[in-house]
CSV table of C-alpha atoms and ligand atoms in Angstrom, one decimal:
chain,number,residue,atom,x,y,z
A,1,UNK,CA,29.9,-13.3,-7.3
A,2,UNK,CA,28.3,-9.9,-7.5
A,3,UNK,CA,24.7,-10.1,-6.1
A,4,UNK,CA,22.3,-7.5,-7.4
A,5,UNK,CA,19.7,-5.7,-5.2
A,6,UNK,CA,16.7,-8.3,-6.1
A,7,UNK,CA,14.2,-5.9,-4.5
A,8,UNK,CA,14.6,-4.0,-8.0
A,9,UNK,CA,13.3,-6.8,-10.0
A,10,UNK,CA,10.1,-6.3,-7.6
A,11,UNK,CA,9.5,-2.8,-8.8
A,12,UNK,CA,6.5,-2.5,-11.4
A,13,UNK,CA,8.0,-1.3,-14.7
A,14,UNK,CA,7.4,2.4,-14.8
A,15,UNK,CA,5.6,2.0,-18.2
A,16,UNK,CA,3.1,5.0,-18.0
A,17,UNK,CA,5.2,8.0,-19.3
A,18,UNK,CA,7.2,5.6,-21.6
A,19,UNK,CA,4.1,4.1,-23.1
A,20,UNK,CA,2.7,7.7,-23.3
A,21,UNK,CA,5.5,8.9,-25.3
A,22,UNK,CA,5.6,5.8,-27.4
A,23,UNK,CA,2.0,6.2,-28.3
A,24,UNK,CA,2.4,10.1,-28.9
A,25,UNK,CA,5.6,9.4,-31.1
A,26,UNK,CA,3.6,6.9,-33.1
A,27,UNK,CA,0.7,9.2,-33.8
A,28,UNK,CA,2.9,12.0,-34.6
A,29,UNK,CA,4.9,9.9,-37.3
A,30,UNK,CA,1.6,8.7,-38.9
A,31,UNK,CA,0.3,12.6,-38.7
A,32,UNK,CA,3.4,14.6,-39.2
A,33,UNK,CA,1.3,18.0,-39.6
A,34,UNK,CA,-0.9,17.2,-36.4
A,35,UNK,CA,-0.3,19.9,-34.0
A,36,UNK,CA,-0.4,17.8,-30.6
A,37,UNK,CA,-1.3,19.5,-27.4
A,38,UNK,CA,0.3,18.0,-24.3
A,39,UNK,CA,-1.9,18.1,-21.1
A,40,UNK,CA,-0.2,15.1,-19.8
A,41,UNK,CA,2.8,15.5,-17.7
A,42,UNK,CA,2.8,17.9,-14.7
A,43,UNK,CA,5.6,20.3,-15.8
A,44,UNK,CA,5.4,24.1,-15.5
A,45,UNK,CA,5.5,26.1,-18.7
A,46,UNK,CA,5.6,29.8,-17.4
A,47,UNK,CA,8.8,31.5,-17.0
A,48,UNK,CA,10.1,32.2,-13.4
A,49,UNK,CA,9.0,35.2,-11.4
A,50,UNK,CA,11.1,38.4,-12.2
A,51,UNK,CA,12.1,38.5,-8.5
A,52,UNK,CA,13.6,35.1,-8.6
A,53,UNK,CA,15.3,35.9,-12.0
A,54,UNK,CA,16.8,39.1,-10.5
A,55,UNK,CA,18.1,37.3,-7.3
A,56,UNK,CA,19.6,34.7,-9.2
A,57,UNK,CA,21.4,36.9,-11.7
A,58,UNK,CA,22.7,38.5,-8.5
A,59,UNK,CA,23.8,35.4,-7.0
A,60,UNK,CA,25.6,34.7,-10.3
A,61,UNK,CA,27.5,37.9,-9.7
A,62,UNK,CA,28.5,36.7,-6.3
A,63,UNK,CA,29.9,33.4,-7.6
A,64,UNK,CA,31.7,35.6,-10.4
A,65,UNK,CA,33.4,37.4,-7.4
A,66,UNK,CA,31.5,40.6,-7.7
A,67,UNK,CA,30.1,40.1,-4.3
A,68,UNK,CA,30.5,37.1,-1.7
A,69,UNK,CA,31.7,33.9,-3.4
A,70,UNK,CA,30.1,30.9,-1.9
A,71,UNK,CA,31.5,27.2,-2.1
A,72,UNK,CA,30.2,24.5,-0.3
A,73,UNK,CA,27.1,25.6,1.7
A,74,UNK,CA,25.5,24.1,4.7
A,75,UNK,CA,24.0,20.6,3.9
A,76,UNK,CA,20.7,21.5,5.4
A,77,UNK,CA,20.5,24.9,3.4
A,78,UNK,CA,21.5,28.4,4.2
A,79,UNK,CA,19.9,30.1,7.2
A,80,UNK,CA,18.7,33.0,5.0
A,81,UNK,CA,16.6,30.7,3.3
A,82,UNK,CA,15.3,28.5,6.1
A,83,UNK,CA,14.5,31.3,8.2
A,84,UNK,CA,12.4,32.9,5.4
A,85,UNK,CA,10.6,29.5,4.9
A,86,UNK,CA,9.9,29.1,8.6
A,87,UNK,CA,8.6,32.6,8.8
A,88,UNK,CA,6.5,33.0,5.5
A,89,UNK,CA,5.3,29.4,5.2
A,90,UNK,CA,4.6,28.6,9.0
A,91,UNK,CA,4.8,31.4,11.5
A,92,UNK,CA,2.9,33.9,9.7
A,93,UNK,CA,0.2,31.4,9.3
A,94,UNK,CA,0.3,30.7,13.3
A,95,UNK,CA,2.0,27.4,12.9
A,96,UNK,CA,5.0,26.9,15.3
A,97,UNK,CA,7.9,25.6,13.0
A,98,UNK,CA,11.2,27.1,13.4
A,99,UNK,CA,14.3,27.3,10.9
A,100,UNK,CA,16.2,24.5,12.6
A,101,UNK,CA,13.4,22.0,11.6
A,102,UNK,CA,13.6,22.8,8.3
A,103,UNK,CA,16.0,21.1,5.8
A,104,UNK,CA,16.5,22.4,2.5
A,105,UNK,CA,16.9,19.9,-0.5
A,106,UNK,CA,17.1,19.9,-4.3
A,107,UNK,CA,13.4,18.9,-4.6
A,108,UNK,CA,10.6,16.8,-3.1
A,109,UNK,CA,11.2,13.8,-5.1
A,110,UNK,CA,14.6,13.1,-3.6
A,111,UNK,CA,13.3,13.7,-0.2
A,112,UNK,CA,10.2,11.8,-0.9
A,113,UNK,CA,12.2,8.9,-2.0
A,114,UNK,CA,15.1,9.0,0.7
A,115,UNK,CA,13.1,9.8,3.7
A,116,UNK,CA,12.3,6.0,4.0
A,117,UNK,CA,16.0,5.3,5.0
A,118,UNK,CA,15.4,6.3,8.5
A,119,UNK,CA,13.0,3.4,9.3
A,120,UNK,CA,13.3,-0.1,9.7
A,121,UNK,CA,13.1,-2.6,6.7
A,122,UNK,CA,9.9,-4.2,8.5
A,123,UNK,CA,7.8,-1.2,8.9
A,124,UNK,CA,4.6,-1.3,7.2
A,125,UNK,CA,3.6,1.3,4.6
A,126,UNK,CA,0.3,2.7,3.3
A,127,UNK,CA,-0.3,4.8,0.3
A,128,UNK,CA,-3.5,6.0,-1.5
A,129,UNK,CA,-4.5,4.3,-4.7
A,130,UNK,CA,-4.1,6.0,-7.2
A,131,UNK,CA,-0.6,7.4,-6.1
A,132,UNK,CA,2.5,9.2,-7.1
A,133,UNK,CA,4.6,6.2,-7.7
A,134,UNK,CA,7.7,7.6,-5.8
A,135,UNK,CA,6.4,6.7,-2.5
A,136,UNK,CA,5.7,2.8,-3.7
A,137,UNK,CA,9.0,2.2,-5.6
A,138,UNK,CA,11.4,3.7,-3.3
A,139,UNK,CA,10.0,1.5,-0.6
A,140,UNK,CA,9.9,-1.4,-2.8
A,141,UNK,CA,13.7,-1.0,-3.8
A,142,UNK,CA,14.4,-0.9,0.0
A,143,UNK,CA,12.8,-4.5,0.4
A,144,UNK,CA,9.3,-3.5,1.6
A,145,UNK,CA,6.9,-5.2,-0.4
A,146,UNK,CA,3.8,-5.4,1.8
A,147,UNK,CA,2.3,-2.1,1.0
A,148,UNK,CA,-1.4,-1.2,2.0
A,149,UNK,CA,-3.3,0.3,-0.9
A,150,UNK,CA,-6.0,2.9,0.5
A,151,UNK,CA,-8.4,3.2,-2.3
A,152,UNK,CA,-9.2,7.0,-3.3
A,153,UNK,CA,-12.7,6.8,-5.1
A,154,UNK,CA,-15.6,9.1,-5.7
A,155,UNK,CA,-17.3,7.4,-2.7
A,156,UNK,CA,-14.6,8.9,-0.3
A,157,UNK,CA,-14.1,12.0,-2.5
A,158,UNK,CA,-10.7,10.6,-3.0
A,159,UNK,CA,-9.5,11.1,0.6
A,160,UNK,CA,-9.3,7.7,2.4
A,161,UNK,CA,-9.6,7.8,6.3
A,162,UNK,CA,-7.4,5.8,8.6
A,163,UNK,CA,-10.2,3.3,9.6
A,164,UNK,CA,-8.7,-0.1,8.7
A,165,UNK,CA,-5.0,1.4,8.1
A,166,UNK,CA,-2.6,-1.0,9.6
A,167,UNK,CA,0.8,0.7,8.5
A,168,UNK,CA,3.3,2.3,10.6
A,169,UNK,CA,3.8,5.1,7.8
A,170,UNK,CA,1.2,6.5,5.6
A,171,UNK,CA,2.0,8.8,2.8
A,172,UNK,CA,-0.5,11.5,2.4
A,173,UNK,CA,-0.4,14.0,-0.4
A,174,UNK,CA,-3.0,17.1,-0.6
A,175,UNK,CA,-3.8,18.9,-2.9
A,176,UNK,CA,-3.3,15.3,-4.4
A,177,UNK,CA,-1.3,14.2,-7.4
A,178,UNK,CA,-3.1,12.7,-9.6
A,179,UNK,CA,-6.6,13.1,-8.5
A,180,UNK,CA,-6.6,17.1,-7.6
A,181,UNK,CA,-8.6,16.2,-4.6
A,182,UNK,CA,-8.0,18.3,-1.5
A,183,UNK,CA,-8.4,17.2,2.3
A,184,UNK,CA,-10.2,19.2,4.8
A,185,UNK,CA,-8.8,20.1,8.2
A,186,UNK,CA,-11.0,17.3,10.0
A,187,UNK,CA,-9.9,14.6,7.5
A,188,UNK,CA,-6.2,15.5,8.2
A,189,UNK,CA,-7.0,15.7,12.0
A,190,UNK,CA,-8.4,12.2,12.0
A,191,UNK,CA,-5.1,10.9,10.4
A,192,UNK,CA,-3.1,13.0,12.9
A,193,UNK,CA,-5.2,11.5,15.9
A,194,UNK,CA,-4.9,7.9,14.5
A,195,UNK,CA,-1.0,8.4,14.1
A,196,UNK,CA,-0.5,9.6,17.4
A,197,UNK,CA,-2.5,6.9,19.1
A,198,UNK,CA,-0.8,4.3,17.1
A,199,UNK,CA,2.8,5.7,17.2
A,200,UNK,CA,2.7,5.7,13.3
A,201,UNK,CA,4.0,8.4,11.1
A,202,UNK,CA,2.5,10.7,8.4
A,203,UNK,CA,4.6,11.7,5.5
A,204,UNK,CA,2.8,14.7,4.2
A,205,UNK,CA,3.5,15.7,0.8
A,206,UNK,CA,2.5,19.4,0.1
A,207,UNK,CA,4.1,19.8,-3.3
A,208,UNK,CA,0.8,21.6,-4.4
A,209,UNK,CA,0.0,23.8,-1.4
A,210,UNK,CA,0.3,26.9,-3.2
A,211,UNK,CA,-2.8,26.0,-5.3
A,212,UNK,CA,-4.9,26.0,-2.4
A,213,UNK,CA,-7.5,29.0,-2.7
A,214,UNK,CA,-10.2,27.9,-0.4
A,215,UNK,CA,-9.3,29.6,3.1
A,216,UNK,CA,-10.9,26.6,5.0
A,217,UNK,CA,-8.4,24.0,3.6
A,218,UNK,CA,-5.1,23.7,5.5
A,219,UNK,CA,-1.9,24.3,3.6
A,220,UNK,CA,0.3,22.4,6.1
A,221,UNK,CA,-0.4,19.2,8.3
A,222,UNK,CA,1.0,21.3,11.1
A,223,UNK,CA,-2.2,23.1,11.3
A,224,UNK,CA,-3.7,20.1,13.0
A,225,UNK,CA,-3.2,19.8,16.7
A,226,UNK,CA,-0.6,17.3,17.6
A,227,UNK,CA,0.8,16.9,14.2
A,228,UNK,CA,4.4,17.9,15.2
A,229,UNK,CA,4.7,14.5,17.1
A,230,UNK,CA,3.6,12.3,14.2
A,231,UNK,CA,4.2,13.9,11.0
A,232,UNK,CA,7.1,14.9,8.4
A,233,UNK,CA,6.1,17.5,5.9
A,234,UNK,CA,7.7,17.8,2.4
A,235,UNK,CA,7.5,20.8,0.1
A,236,UNK,CA,8.8,21.7,-3.3
A,237,UNK,CA,9.2,24.9,-5.0
A,238,UNK,CA,8.6,23.2,-8.5
A,239,UNK,CA,5.0,24.1,-8.7
A,240,UNK,CA,4.9,26.8,-6.1
A,241,UNK,CA,7.4,28.9,-8.1
A,242,UNK,CA,8.3,27.1,-11.5
A,243,UNK,CA,11.4,25.4,-10.0
A,244,UNK,CA,11.0,22.1,-11.9
A,245,UNK,CA,14.3,23.0,-13.9
A,246,UNK,CA,16.0,24.8,-11.0
A,247,UNK,CA,15.4,22.3,-8.3
A,248,UNK,CA,14.7,23.1,-4.8
A,249,UNK,CA,12.5,22.1,-1.8
A,250,UNK,CA,12.4,21.4,1.8
A,251,UNK,CA,11.4,18.7,4.4
A,252,UNK,CA,10.2,19.9,7.9
A,253,UNK,CA,11.1,17.3,10.5
A,254,UNK,CA,10.0,18.7,14.0
A,255,UNK,CA,12.0,18.7,16.9
A,256,UNK,CA,10.5,16.1,19.3
A,257,UNK,CA,9.3,13.7,16.4
A,258,UNK,CA,10.5,10.3,17.3
A,259,UNK,CA,10.7,6.6,16.2
A,260,UNK,CA,11.6,3.8,18.2
A,261,UNK,CA,14.3,1.1,18.6
A,262,UNK,CA,13.4,-2.5,19.0
A,263,UNK,CA,13.6,-2.3,22.8
A,264,UNK,CA,11.0,0.6,22.8
A,265,UNK,CA,13.7,3.6,23.2
A,266,UNK,CA,12.9,6.8,21.4
A,267,UNK,CA,15.2,8.0,18.7
A,268,UNK,CA,14.6,11.6,17.5
A,269,UNK,CA,14.2,11.8,13.8
A,270,UNK,CA,15.5,15.4,12.9
A,271,UNK,CA,19.2,14.5,14.0
A,272,UNK,CA,18.8,11.1,11.9
A,273,UNK,CA,17.7,13.2,8.8
A,274,UNK,CA,20.2,15.7,9.4
A,275,UNK,CA,22.9,12.9,9.6
A,276,UNK,CA,21.5,11.2,6.4
A,277,UNK,CA,21.6,14.6,4.5
A,278,UNK,CA,25.1,15.8,5.7
A,279,UNK,CA,26.5,12.3,4.7
A,280,UNK,CA,24.7,11.8,1.3
A,281,UNK,CA,23.9,15.5,0.1
A,282,UNK,CA,26.0,18.3,-0.4
A,283,UNK,CA,23.1,21.0,-0.4
A,284,UNK,CA,21.2,22.8,-3.1
A,285,UNK,CA,23.3,25.4,-5.0
A,286,UNK,CA,23.8,28.8,-3.6
A,287,UNK,CA,22.2,30.2,-6.8
A,288,UNK,CA,19.3,28.3,-6.5
A,289,UNK,CA,18.7,29.1,-2.7
A,290,UNK,CA,19.1,32.8,-3.5
A,291,UNK,CA,16.4,32.5,-6.1
A,292,UNK,CA,14.2,30.4,-3.5
A,293,UNK,CA,14.7,33.1,-1.1
A,294,UNK,CA,13.2,35.8,-3.6
A,295,UNK,CA,10.0,33.8,-3.6
A,296,UNK,CA,9.3,35.0,0.1
A,297,UNK,CA,9.7,38.6,-0.7
A,298,UNK,CA,6.5,40.4,-1.0
A,299,UNK,CA,6.9,41.2,-4.8
A,300,UNK,CA,8.0,37.3,-5.1
A,301,UNK,CA,5.0,36.1,-3.2
A,302,UNK,CA,2.6,38.4,-5.4
A,303,UNK,CA,4.5,37.2,-8.6
A,304,UNK,CA,4.4,33.6,-7.8
A,305,UNK,CA,0.7,33.7,-7.0
A,306,UNK,CA,-0.1,35.6,-10.2
A,307,UNK,CA,1.4,32.7,-12.2
A,308,UNK,CA,-0.4,30.1,-10.0
A,309,UNK,CA,-3.7,32.1,-10.6
A,310,UNK,CA,-2.9,31.8,-14.3
A,311,UNK,CA,-2.7,27.8,-14.1
A,312,UNK,CA,-5.9,27.8,-12.1
A,313,UNK,CA,-7.7,29.8,-14.7
A,314,UNK,CA,-6.6,27.3,-17.2
A,315,UNK,CA,-7.8,24.5,-15.0
A,316,UNK,CA,-11.2,26.2,-14.6
A,317,UNK,CA,-11.8,26.7,-18.3
A,318,UNK,CA,-11.2,23.0,-18.8
A,319,UNK,CA,-13.2,21.9,-16.0
A,320,UNK,CA,-16.1,24.1,-16.9
A,321,UNK,CA,-15.9,22.7,-20.5
A,322,UNK,CA,-15.8,19.1,-19.3
A,323,UNK,CA,-18.5,19.4,-17.0
A,324,UNK,CA,-20.6,21.1,-19.7
A,325,UNK,CA,-19.9,17.9,-22.0
A,326,UNK,CA,-21.4,15.8,-19.2
A,327,UNK,CA,-18.3,14.6,-17.4
A,328,UNK,CA,-17.8,14.5,-13.5
A,329,UNK,CA,-14.5,16.2,-12.7
A,330,UNK,CA,-12.8,16.3,-9.4
A,331,UNK,CA,-9.7,18.9,-8.7
A,332,UNK,CA,-8.9,22.1,-10.6
A,333,UNK,CA,-10.1,24.6,-7.9
A,334,UNK,CA,-7.4,24.1,-5.5
A,335,UNK,CA,-5.1,22.1,-7.7
A,336,UNK,CA,-3.4,22.2,-11.4
A,337,UNK,CA,-4.8,18.6,-11.8
A,338,UNK,CA,-8.2,17.5,-13.2
A,339,UNK,CA,-9.4,14.1,-12.5
A,340,UNK,CA,-12.1,13.3,-15.1
A,341,UNK,CA,-14.4,10.2,-14.9
A,342,UNK,CA,-14.4,9.0,-18.4
A,343,UNK,CA,-17.0,6.5,-18.0
A,344,UNK,CA,-15.0,3.7,-19.3
A,345,UNK,CA,-11.4,2.3,-20.0
A,346,UNK,CA,-8.8,5.0,-19.5
A,347,UNK,CA,-6.3,4.0,-22.1
A,348,UNK,CA,-9.1,3.8,-24.7
A,349,UNK,CA,-10.2,7.3,-23.7
A,350,UNK,CA,-6.4,8.5,-23.9
A,351,UNK,CA,-6.3,7.1,-27.4
A,352,UNK,CA,-9.3,8.7,-28.5
A,353,UNK,CA,-8.3,12.1,-27.4
A,354,UNK,CA,-4.9,11.6,-29.0
A,355,UNK,CA,-6.1,10.3,-32.2
A,356,UNK,CA,-9.3,12.4,-32.6
A,357,UNK,CA,-8.1,15.7,-31.0
A,358,UNK,CA,-4.6,15.4,-30.9
A,359,UNK,CA,-4.6,16.1,-27.1
A,360,UNK,CA,-2.4,14.2,-24.8
A,361,UNK,CA,-3.6,13.4,-21.3
A,362,UNK,CA,-2.5,10.9,-18.6
A,363,UNK,CA,-4.5,7.5,-18.1
A,364,UNK,CA,-5.6,7.2,-14.6
A,365,UNK,CA,-4.9,3.5,-14.7
A,366,UNK,CA,-1.1,4.3,-14.9
A,367,UNK,CA,-1.4,5.6,-11.3
A,368,UNK,CA,-3.0,2.5,-9.8
A,369,UNK,CA,-5.7,0.1,-10.0
A,370,UNK,CA,-8.2,2.6,-8.5
A,371,UNK,CA,-7.3,5.0,-11.3
A,372,UNK,CA,-9.1,3.0,-13.9
A,373,UNK,CA,-11.9,4.8,-15.4
A,374,UNK,CA,-10.1,8.4,-15.0
A,375,UNK,CA,-7.9,10.5,-16.9
A,376,UNK,CA,-5.8,13.2,-15.3
A,377,UNK,CA,-5.5,16.4,-17.2
A,378,UNK,CA,-3.0,19.0,-16.1
A,379,UNK,CA,-3.5,22.8,-16.3
A,380,UNK,CA,0.2,23.6,-17.0
A,381,UNK,CA,0.2,25.2,-20.6
A,382,UNK,CA,-0.3,28.3,-22.2
A,383,UNK,CA,-3.7,29.9,-22.5
A,384,UNK,CA,-3.8,29.5,-26.3
A,385,UNK,CA,-3.1,25.9,-26.1
A,386,UNK,CA,-5.7,25.4,-23.4
A,387,UNK,CA,-8.5,27.2,-25.2
A,388,UNK,CA,-7.4,25.1,-28.5
A,389,UNK,CA,-7.6,21.9,-26.7
A,390,UNK,CA,-11.1,22.8,-25.3
A,391,UNK,CA,-12.3,23.6,-28.8
A,392,UNK,CA,-11.0,20.1,-30.1
A,393,UNK,CA,-12.5,18.2,-26.9
A,394,UNK,CA,-15.9,19.8,-27.8
A,395,UNK,CA,-15.7,18.5,-31.4
A,396,UNK,CA,-14.8,14.7,-30.3
A,397,UNK,CA,-16.7,14.4,-27.0
B,1,LIG,N1,5.4,15.2,-5.0
B,1,LIG,C1,4.3,15.2,-5.8
B,1,LIG,C2,3.0,14.8,-5.3
B,1,LIG,C3,4.5,15.5,-7.2
B,1,LIG,O1,3.6,15.6,-8.0
B,1,LIG,C4,5.9,15.9,-7.6
B,1,LIG,C5,6.2,16.1,-8.8
B,1,LIG,O2,5.5,16.1,-9.7
B,1,LIG,C6,6.9,15.9,-6.8
B,1,LIG,C7,6.7,15.4,-5.4
B,1,LIG,C8,8.3,16.1,-7.0
B,1,LIG,O3,8.9,17.5,-6.9
B,1,LIG,P1,10.2,17.9,-7.3
B,1,LIG,O4,10.0,18.5,-8.6
B,1,LIG,O5,10.4,18.9,-6.0
B,1,LIG,O6,11.1,17.0,-7.1
C-alpha cells in the first residue's frame, strides 16, 4: 500500500492569502465598480532596471547564436555572477566572503525551504512569531514538529534575543517580513555569540537588505564577529532588483562552517549544500544570471537603488499618514513593510478597510499568534495608488 508522507497533514492550512483572495473576490462581486487597491501581497510593481533589461536582451542574442550559446551551466551559478556578488555585496563592504562560498539559485524561497535537508530529523528549530511561513512549513514537512516560537512584540521591538532559545537552528530575517523591523548589530551579535557557544546555526534571511538606509544597520550577518562559523545567509534579487518574476537569489555557506555527526565528528556544510544542489537543481538560467550580473554594474546599482527609494517613498507617505491618524507603526524606514497596531482584531480591521475603503492589506494574525492585533501594509504599488489609498484611509479611520 502506498504510504503518504503524513507530515503533510500536520502543516497548518495556508489559508492566509487564499482567504484574502476569497474575501476580495466576494467584495468585488458585490461591488463590481469598486476600484480595489492592493497593499497586501509583497510583490514588486515597477519594471526591471534598464541595465538589467539590456543585459537580458543581450543574453537572449547569445542564446540565439549571435554570441556564445549556453546550455547547462554550473549548478552553483556562473562565476561571472558569483564573483560580482562576492565583490559588491561583501568584499566592498569589508566582509570576507569569496565567490566559492556563494551558490546561486532560482530564488530565496527554494533555498529557505531546501536548506533544512542538510540537518538531522531530530534538530530543534526556532523561528520568530509572526513569521514568513516557509521556515515552519518546510520543517514540518520534513517531520520536525517541535518548533520553538520566539515572540516578536512591541516590548522587544519585534527582535527577540537568544535568551531561552533551546533550538539547534534559528531562522532570523532582517529587515523582517512581516513586521518591517530591523535588527541592530548588537542584537545580531548576541545571536552569533549564542550560536557559536551552543554549536547552533543561524539561517539568516536577508531578502530585504537593499531597503536598509540607516548606515548603522548591518546588511549581512557576516558583519558580526564570528558569524562565518555559525551562519548561512540567504539572499534574493526579488525585492533588490524586481526579480519576483525572473527568479534568482543566492545562499552563502562559508568555508569552515560545520555541523556534527552523532559521534561528534565535524562535517563541512558547503560541500553538502553543493552536493544537494548539484543533485537536485540544474542552475538558474543563463539569461537570468546575465540580468543579475547587471545589477552589480555602477548603473545597475544606481537604478536599483532608485527603484527601492521609490518604494521607500511610498512607505514613508503611508507611515506618516497612519501616524497622523493615531496609529503606532513599525517598519517602512528600512523595509517595504509597515506593521500597524490596529488596536483590535486584525481580520476585523482587514474587513473594515476592504469594505469601507476598497483597500486590501494583510491581517497580522495570518503570520502567527503574535501577529494578532496588527496588519501588514506593503509599499509595493504605484504612487498614484498609494496616494489614493491614503485619502481613502483618512476618510474611514
Ligand atoms: N524570504 C522572505 C522573508 C520573503 O518575504 C520572501 C518573499 O516574499 C522570500 C524569502 C522569497 O524570495 P524569492 O522571491 O527570492 O523566492
